Amino acid sequence: MVFTRADGKAALMHVIKNVFELPIDHPLPTALTQASIVEIGDVLCMPYDDILDLAYTDDQGNEIPVGKGDKYRLQVIKYYHQHRITTGDPIENWLSLTREAYHEYRVSEDYGATLKDLQTPGANRSSSSSTSQRTCDPIAEFKKGIRHDALSFSV
């Protein structure tokens, strides 16, 4: 479904207020707004690591991480969106999404199947970072690129 930015904003507000049943002054919508995530498409495009790092700045200037439960809500809505596409029933109208449909998915076997099908970099965060350090060493890469021309050295 193609929708306008205003439609995307309304969809995100609907998900927050009606599907997640959170007040608008809750930390989750505050953190999303501070991160310039203002429509449902922004949430769906968020990398999983960004969801795990989501935080907001309070009135005193302190950065406060969003609670784990709220982060899980964002992950599940992404999974639910993917599940609906995979089953051939994409969400055409986000404003028609109900808390009941969302909750039914969260407790279904389909949710477990979706978790198995999707790669979530944040779930293996520590192991992926140690792997990337081992395989991507800038010094080693630089040394691989150095080629010595034997003719340029005089003996």
C-alpha atoms as one frame of an Amber mdcrd trajectory, in Angstrom:
protein
   0.000   0.000   0.000   1.265   3.441  -0.874   0.358   6.055   1.661   1.278
   9.643   2.386   3.537  10.834   5.170   0.426  11.975   7.053  -1.037   8.471
   6.671   2.220   6.992   7.995   2.152   9.294  11.016  -1.481   8.435  11.722
  -0.658   4.733  11.400   2.184   4.993  13.922  -0.017   6.898  16.373  -2.720
   4.256  15.937  -0.232   1.463  16.667   1.113   3.240  19.751  -2.262   4.261
  21.206  -4.567   1.446  20.117  -2.411  -1.592  19.442   0.287  -1.108  22.104
  -2.197   0.769  24.339   0.401   3.320  25.437  -0.248   6.966  26.295   1.277
   9.543  23.983   3.558  10.821  26.779   4.998   7.323  27.353   8.787   6.934
  26.894   8.429   4.862  23.697   6.721   7.511  21.541   9.010  10.132  23.096
  12.112   8.154  22.117  10.773   7.544  18.619  10.035  11.227  18.109  13.475
  12.258  19.402  15.022   9.770  16.966  12.995  11.323  14.100  10.971   8.140
  13.694   7.585   9.645  13.058   5.696   7.230  10.819   5.089   3.494  10.648
   7.431   3.089   7.682  10.273   4.479   9.795   9.647   1.808  12.432   9.500
  -0.952   9.844  12.848   0.169   8.405  14.611   0.422  11.775  17.527  -1.983
  12.099  17.125  -4.295  15.082  20.277  -2.893  16.710  18.740   0.590  16.606
  15.691  -0.733  18.406  17.933  -2.214  21.105  19.765   1.122  21.467  16.594
   3.236  21.601  16.699   5.888  24.336  15.245   9.309  25.048  16.461  12.446
  26.772  14.402  13.562  29.762  13.739  17.148  30.906  16.983  17.223  32.920
  19.061  16.180  29.897  19.629  12.597  31.046  19.608   9.872  28.414  17.304
   7.091  29.518  17.058   3.775  27.670  13.612   2.648  26.596  12.375  -0.346
  28.573  12.913  -3.839  27.210   9.190  -4.492  26.917   8.751  -1.445  24.709
  11.678  -2.508  22.534  10.094  -5.948  22.191   6.832  -4.324  21.077   8.660
  -2.647  18.202  10.366  -5.885  17.225   7.098  -7.800  17.313   5.289  -5.249
  15.139   8.097  -5.621  12.590   7.788  -9.417  12.799   4.003  -9.164  12.489
   4.325  -6.986   9.403   6.745  -9.513   7.856   4.461 -12.406   8.825   1.471
 -10.786   7.148   3.476 -10.254   3.954   4.783 -13.829   4.014   1.288 -15.265
   4.428  -0.006 -13.230   1.493  -2.095 -10.896   3.639  -0.108  -7.636   3.887
  -1.413  -4.895   6.143  -3.209  -2.627   3.689  -4.734  -0.336   6.297  -2.717
   0.133   9.468  -5.637   1.986  11.070  -7.662  -1.232  10.969  -5.022  -3.181
  12.904  -6.422  -4.255  16.262  -4.798  -5.053  19.572  -6.496  -8.436  19.423
  -4.932  -9.379  16.056  -1.508  -8.212  17.268  -1.829 -10.122  20.539  -3.126
 -13.238  18.802   0.013 -13.235  16.644   2.321 -12.719  19.656   1.036 -15.865
  21.349   0.744 -17.994  18.211   3.068 -20.572  16.709   3.436 -18.204  13.750
   5.407 -15.812  15.972   7.908 -18.542  16.810   8.170 -19.473  13.138   8.773
 -15.847  12.195  11.572 -15.619  14.752  13.261 -18.632  13.201  12.906 -17.220
   9.670  14.245 -13.750  10.411  17.811 -12.901  11.197  18.026 -10.506  14.093
  21.499  -9.022  14.359  20.704  -7.635  17.796  20.049 -11.095  19.198  23.633
 -12.114  18.490  25.057  -8.720  19.149  28.121  -9.712  21.180  29.058 -12.676
  19.020  28.641 -10.750  15.757  30.830  -7.922  16.965  33.612 -10.287  18.011
  33.346 -12.051  14.659  33.518  -8.784  12.762  36.597  -7.737  14.739  38.293
 -10.972  13.885  37.474 -10.881  10.163  37.846  -7.166   9.530  41.229  -6.038
  10.829  42.151  -2.739   9.113  45.887  -3.261   9.610  45.794  -6.740   8.128
  43.723  -5.456   5.197  46.244  -2.663   4.629  49.167  -5.082   4.695  47.448
  -7.299   2.133  47.329  -4.352  -0.236  51.057  -3.550  -0.001  52.987  -4.890
  -2.945  56.756  -4.557  -3.043  58.410  -4.079  -6.397  61.808  -5.739  -6.101
  63.217  -3.429  -8.779  62.577  -0.321  -6.679  65.040  -1.443  -3.995  68.758
  -1.138  -4.706  71.073  -3.652  -3.125
